[in-house]
PDB file of C-alpha atoms in Angstrom:
ATOM      1  CA  ALA A  18     -32.140   1.265   1.129  1.00 43.00           C
ATOM      2  CA  ALA A  19     -34.439   2.556  -1.597  1.00 47.00           C
ATOM      3  CA  ARG A  20     -35.927  -0.093  -4.055  1.00 50.00           C
ATOM      4  CA  ARG A  21     -34.959   0.055  -7.642  1.00 50.00           C
ATOM      5  CA  ALA A  22     -37.421   0.256 -10.482  1.00 55.00           C
ATOM      6  CA  ALA A  23     -37.420  -2.638 -12.948  1.00 56.00           C
ATOM      7  CA  GLY A  24     -34.575  -2.464 -15.320  1.00 56.00           C
ATOM      8  CA  GLU A  25     -32.747   0.295 -13.371  1.00 57.00           C
ATOM      9  CA  GLU A  26     -29.207  -0.384 -12.627  1.00 60.00           C
ATOM     10  CA  GLU A  27     -28.052  -0.579  -9.079  1.00 67.00           C
ATOM     11  CA  ARG A  28     -25.511   2.260  -8.265  1.00 70.00           C
ATOM     12  CA  PRO A  29     -22.559   1.636  -5.934  1.00 74.00           C
ATOM     13  CA  PRO A  30     -22.977   3.060  -2.500  1.00 88.00           C
ATOM     14  CA  THR A  31     -21.716   6.619  -1.914  1.00 92.00           C
ATOM     15  CA  LEU A  32     -19.773   7.663   1.181  1.00 93.00           C
ATOM     16  CA  LEU A  33     -22.535  10.041   2.345  1.00 91.00           C
ATOM     17  CA  GLY A  34     -25.262   7.330   1.731  1.00 92.00           C
ATOM     18  CA  LYS A  35     -23.215   4.819   3.680  1.00 93.00           C
ATOM     19  CA  LEU A  36     -22.576   7.134   6.598  1.00 92.00           C
ATOM     20  CA  ARG A  37     -26.450   7.960   6.796  1.00 90.00           C
ATOM     21  CA  GLU A  38     -27.036   4.148   6.839  1.00 92.00           C
ATOM     22  CA  ARG A  39     -24.204   3.661   9.246  1.00 92.00           C
ATOM     23  CA  SER A  40     -22.858   0.863   6.881  1.00 92.00           C
ATOM     24  CA  GLU A  41     -19.442   2.375   6.122  1.00 92.00           C
ATOM     25  CA  GLY A  42     -16.939  -0.083   7.598  1.00 92.00           C
ATOM     26  CA  TRP A  43     -13.797   2.198   6.821  1.00 92.00           C
ATOM     27  CA  GLY A  44     -12.282  -1.173   5.649  1.00 91.00           C
ATOM     28  CA  CYS A  45      -9.306   0.424   3.943  1.00 92.00           C
ATOM     29  CA  SER A  46      -8.208   2.323   7.000  1.00 94.00           C
ATOM     30  CA  ARG A  47      -4.752   1.552   8.094  1.00 95.00           C
ATOM     31  CA  PHE A  48      -2.363   2.227  11.167  1.00 96.00           C
ATOM     32  CA  ARG A  49       1.204   2.368  10.349  1.00 94.00           C
ATOM     33  CA  HIS A  50       4.368   2.719  12.502  1.00 93.00           C
ATOM     34  CA  SER A  51       7.219   4.373  10.452  1.00 90.00           C
ATOM     35  CA  VAL A  52      10.856   4.532  11.238  1.00 88.00           C
ATOM     36  CA  TYR A  53      13.201   6.820   9.354  1.00 87.00           C
ATOM     37  CA  PRO A  54      16.950   6.449   9.722  1.00 86.00           C
ATOM     38  CA  ALA A  55      19.212   9.557   9.667  1.00 82.00           C
ATOM     39  CA  GLY A  56      19.094  11.148   6.244  1.00 81.00           C
ATOM     40  CA  GLY A  57      15.940   9.146   5.518  1.00 82.00           C
ATOM     41  CA  ALA A  58      13.168  10.575   3.442  1.00 84.00           C
ATOM     42  CA  CYS A  59       9.677   9.943   1.940  1.00 88.00           C
ATOM     43  CA  THR A  60       9.051  11.850  -1.227  1.00 89.00           C
ATOM     44  CA  GLU A  61       6.256  14.395  -1.711  1.00 92.00           C
ATOM     45  CA  HIS A  62       2.695  13.040  -1.980  1.00 94.00           C
ATOM     46  CA  THR A  63      -0.850  13.485  -0.789  1.00 96.00           C
ATOM     47  CA  ASP A  64      -2.484  10.641   1.228  1.00 96.00           C
ATOM     48  CA  TYR A  65      -5.298   8.687  -0.565  1.00 95.00           C
ATOM     49  CA  GLY A  66      -8.029   8.609   2.080  1.00 97.00           C
ATOM     50  CA  VAL A  67     -10.223  11.128   3.918  1.00 98.00           C
ATOM     51  CA  VAL A  68      -7.838  12.350   6.742  1.00 98.00           C
ATOM     52  CA  THR A  69      -4.608  11.380   8.155  1.00 97.00           C
ATOM     53  CA  LEU A  70      -3.625  11.534  11.817  1.00 97.00           C
ATOM     54  CA  GLN A  71       0.174  11.573  12.624  1.00 96.00           C
ATOM     55  CA  GLN A  72       2.232  11.667  15.773  1.00 94.00           C
ATOM     56  CA  SER A  73       5.977  11.722  15.705  1.00 92.00           C
ATOM     57  CA  ASN A  74       8.949  11.824  18.032  1.00 89.00           C
ATOM     58  CA  ALA A  75      11.068  14.134  15.809  1.00 87.00           C
ATOM     59  CA  PRO A  76      10.867  16.785  13.274  1.00 88.00           C
ATOM     60  CA  GLY A  77      11.160  16.128   9.521  1.00 90.00           C
ATOM     61  CA  LEU A  78       7.594  16.450   8.305  1.00 93.00           C
ATOM     62  CA  GLU A  79       7.230  19.213   5.636  1.00 94.00           C
ATOM     63  CA  ALA A  80       4.098  20.542   3.849  1.00 96.00           C
ATOM     64  CA  GLU A  81       3.671  22.590   0.706  1.00 97.00           C
ATOM     65  CA  LEU A  82       1.859  25.583   1.998  1.00 95.00           C
ATOM     66  CA  ASN A  83       1.395  28.953   0.164  1.00 93.00           C
ATOM     67  CA  GLY A  84       3.748  27.919  -2.659  1.00 93.00           C
ATOM     68  CA  GLY A  85       6.718  26.796  -0.478  1.00 96.00           C
ATOM     69  CA  TRP A  86       7.770  23.868   1.801  1.00 95.00           C
ATOM     70  CA  ARG A  87       7.207  24.535   5.481  1.00 95.00           C
ATOM     71  CA  HIS A  88       8.269  22.332   8.576  1.00 93.00           C
ATOM     72  CA  LEU A  89       5.369  21.059  10.593  1.00 93.00           C
ATOM     73  CA  GLU A  90       6.296  20.898  14.115  1.00 88.00           C
ATOM     74  CA  PRO A  91       3.350  20.310  16.487  1.00 89.00           C
ATOM     75  CA  PRO A  92       3.742  20.794  20.173  1.00 89.00           C
ATOM     76  CA  GLU A  93       5.072  17.743  22.006  1.00 86.00           C
ATOM     77  CA  GLY A  94       2.475  15.045  22.625  1.00 85.00           C
ATOM     78  CA  CYS A  95       0.115  16.551  19.860  1.00 92.00           C
ATOM     79  CA  VAL A  96      -1.106  14.904  16.782  1.00 95.00           C
ATOM     80  CA  LEU A  97      -1.386  16.522  13.227  1.00 96.00           C
ATOM     81  CA  VAL A  98      -4.558  15.998  11.327  1.00 97.00           C
ATOM     82  CA  PHE A  99      -4.579  16.721   7.643  1.00 96.00           C
ATOM     83  CA  ALA A 100      -6.799  16.387   4.653  1.00 98.00           C
ATOM     84  CA  GLY A 101      -6.317  13.488   2.266  1.00 98.00           C
ATOM     85  CA  ASP A 102      -7.505  12.974  -1.451  1.00 98.00           C
ATOM     86  CA  MET A 103     -11.021  11.933  -0.571  1.00 97.00           C
ATOM     87  CA  LEU A 104     -11.790  14.982   1.720  1.00 98.00           C
ATOM     88  CA  GLU A 105     -10.596  17.032  -1.260  1.00 98.00           C
ATOM     89  CA  ARG A 106     -13.113  15.211  -3.538  1.00 98.00           C
ATOM     90  CA  LEU A 107     -16.000  15.494  -1.001  1.00 98.00           C
ATOM     91  CA  THR A 108     -15.445  19.222  -0.762  1.00 98.00           C
ATOM     92  CA  ASN A 109     -15.006  19.465  -4.532  1.00 98.00           C
ATOM     93  CA  GLY A 110     -11.424  20.872  -4.098  1.00 97.00           C
ATOM     94  CA  ARG A 111     -12.413  23.502  -1.533  1.00 97.00           C
ATOM     95  CA  VAL A 112     -10.190  21.573   1.119  1.00 98.00           C
ATOM     96  CA  LYS A 113      -7.120  20.567  -0.540  1.00 97.00           C
ATOM     97  CA  ALA A 114      -5.234  17.321   0.251  1.00 98.00           C
ATOM     98  CA  LEU A 115      -2.013  18.207   1.943  1.00 98.00           C
ATOM     99  CA  LYS A 116       1.059  17.676  -0.141  1.00 97.00           C
ATOM    100  CA  HIS A 117       3.766  16.601   2.211  1.00 96.00           C
ATOM    101  CA  ARG A 118       7.157  14.803   2.527  1.00 94.00           C
ATOM    102  CA  VAL A 119       9.563  13.754   5.099  1.00 92.00           C
ATOM    103  CA  CYS A 120      13.024  15.081   4.721  1.00 88.00           C
ATOM    104  CA  LEU A 121      15.852  14.405   7.299  1.00 84.00           C
ATOM    105  CA  GLU A 122      18.633  15.729   5.256  1.00 70.00           C
ATOM    106  CA  GLY A 123      20.747  17.914   7.493  1.00 60.00           C
ATOM    107  CA  GLU A 124      18.636  17.115  10.592  1.00 48.00           C
ATOM    108  CA  ALA A 125      21.398  15.168  12.090  1.00 46.00           C
ATOM    109  CA  ALA A 126      24.211  17.562  11.214  1.00 44.00           C
ATOM    110  CA  SER A 127      22.246  20.655  12.452  1.00 51.00           C
ATOM    111  CA  ARG A 128      21.851  18.999  15.828  1.00 51.00           C
ATOM    112  CA  GLY A 129      25.315  17.566  15.911  1.00 51.00           C
ATOM    113  CA  GLU A 130      23.929  14.071  16.144  1.00 53.00           C
ATOM    114  CA  GLU A 131      25.194  10.978  14.103  1.00 55.00           C
ATOM    115  CA  ASP A 132      22.160   8.738  14.128  1.00 65.00           C
ATOM    116  CA  VAL A 133      18.978  10.663  14.230  1.00 58.00           C
ATOM    117  CA  VAL A 134      15.909   8.474  13.920  1.00 80.00           C
ATOM    118  CA  ARG A 135      12.370   9.751  13.349  1.00 87.00           C
ATOM    119  CA  GLN A 136       9.442   7.463  14.351  1.00 90.00           C
ATOM    120  CA  CYS A 137       5.826   8.207  13.779  1.00 93.00           C
ATOM    121  CA  ASN A 138       2.441   6.616  14.235  1.00 95.00           C
ATOM    122  CA  ILE A 139       0.117   7.257  11.456  1.00 96.00           C
ATOM    123  CA  PHE A 140      -3.650   6.433  11.030  1.00 97.00           C
ATOM    124  CA  PHE A 141      -5.180   6.721   7.520  1.00 97.00           C
ATOM    125  CA  LEU A 142      -8.890   7.030   7.561  1.00 97.00           C
ATOM    126  CA  GLN A 143      -9.888   5.378   4.358  1.00 97.00           C
ATOM    127  CA  PRO A 144     -13.379   4.145   3.126  1.00 96.00           C
ATOM    128  CA  ASP A 145     -14.251   0.684   1.975  1.00 95.00           C
ATOM    129  CA  LYS A 146     -13.045  -0.307  -1.581  1.00 95.00           C
ATOM    130  CA  ALA A 147     -16.547  -0.344  -3.181  1.00 94.00           C
ATOM    131  CA  THR A 148     -17.549   3.044  -1.582  1.00 96.00           C
ATOM    132  CA  VAL A 149     -17.954   5.891  -4.175  1.00 96.00           C
ATOM    133  CA  VAL A 150     -16.706   9.261  -3.038  1.00 97.00           C
ATOM    134  CA  GLN A 151     -18.057  12.350  -4.798  1.00 96.00           C
ATOM    135  CA  PRO A 152     -18.566  15.960  -3.942  1.00 97.00           C
ATOM    136  CA  LEU A 153     -21.240  16.708  -1.405  1.00 97.00           C
ATOM    137  CA  ARG A 154     -24.194  18.538  -2.700  1.00 95.00           C
ATOM    138  CA  GLN A 155     -23.304  21.953  -0.989  1.00 96.00           C
ATOM    139  CA  TYR A 156     -19.930  22.054  -2.783  1.00 97.00           C
ATOM    140  CA  ILE A 157     -21.259  21.266  -6.349  1.00 96.00           C
ATOM    141  CA  ARG A 158     -20.734  24.168  -8.756  1.00 95.00           C
ATOM    142  CA  GLU A 159     -22.357  22.863 -11.886  1.00 92.00           C
ATOM    143  CA  ASP A 160     -19.869  24.612 -14.219  1.00 95.00           C
ATOM    144  CA  ASN A 161     -18.155  21.609 -15.724  1.00 93.00           C
ATOM    145  CA  THR A 162     -15.240  21.944 -13.140  1.00 95.00           C
ATOM    146  CA  ASP A 163     -16.822  19.591 -10.458  1.00 97.00           C
ATOM    147  CA  LEU A 164     -14.713  16.580  -9.441  1.00 97.00           C
ATOM    148  CA  SER A 165     -16.011  13.384 -10.726  1.00 96.00           C
ATOM    149  CA  PRO A 166     -17.107  10.437  -8.361  1.00 96.00           C
ATOM    150  CA  VAL A 167     -14.608   7.780  -7.859  1.00 97.00           C
ATOM    151  CA  LYS A 168     -14.873   4.290  -6.341  1.00 96.00           C
ATOM    152  CA  TYR A 169     -12.270   4.289  -3.493  1.00 96.00           C
ATOM    153  CA  GLY A 170     -10.727   0.975  -4.352  1.00 95.00           C
ATOM    154  CA  ASP A 171     -10.032   2.203  -7.958  1.00 96.00           C
ATOM    155  CA  TRP A 172      -8.361   5.490  -6.646  1.00 95.00           C
ATOM    156  CA  HIS A 173      -6.296   3.575  -4.167  1.00 93.00           C
ATOM    157  CA  HIS A 174      -5.093   1.196  -6.865  1.00 94.00           C
ATOM    158  CA  LEU A 175      -4.128   4.039  -9.204  1.00 93.00           C
ATOM    159  CA  LYS A 176      -2.260   6.055  -6.598  1.00 91.00           C
ATOM    160  CA  THR A 177      -0.371   2.858  -5.403  1.00 89.00           C
ATOM    161  CA  ARG A 178       0.582   1.988  -8.868  1.00 88.00           C
ATOM    162  CA  LEU A 179       1.719   5.533  -9.760  1.00 86.00           C
ATOM    163  CA  ALA A 180       3.672   5.576  -6.330  1.00 79.00           C
ATOM    164  CA  PHE A 181       5.390   2.396  -6.726  1.00 76.00           C
ATOM    165  CA  GLN A 182       5.876   2.126 -10.663  1.00 73.00           C
ATOM    166  CA  ARG A 183       9.429   1.522 -11.836  1.00 58.00           C
ATOM    167  CA  GLU A 184      10.953   3.632 -14.472  1.00 53.00           C
TER     168      GLU A 184
END
């Protein structure tokens, strides 16, 4: 790590810097097994981290693509990989976080089944809480539209609060 000049404030570590130093621990990464009952749902959202890997046993995942909602149905045994908020920030918006939802409405009826259940394994690749994520140099436009740096823990807290606030 570079030394600071006297009186210079220490800056939080950036994701790129931590990757170069091999010090990023990906401490907020999570593995989740989700079960959706027939008619179940998960409202539209983007994932907080860098990328998400998802493997499922049944359809129901939809993504907003080209202005409309599209079913995402990978070949059996395959995993979907999609961008999260932090990849969007790293690329200064060039790669958009995938807005997606789970919608099982009508799935049971369309297949003549009573109790359709969707199960999926999801891995969320998320940096440490103290890691600062900012656009990479090659994506900087310097036209006052660049995305601002954010400490991942602050972003995660904000998104969680918004997702689970009660009206």
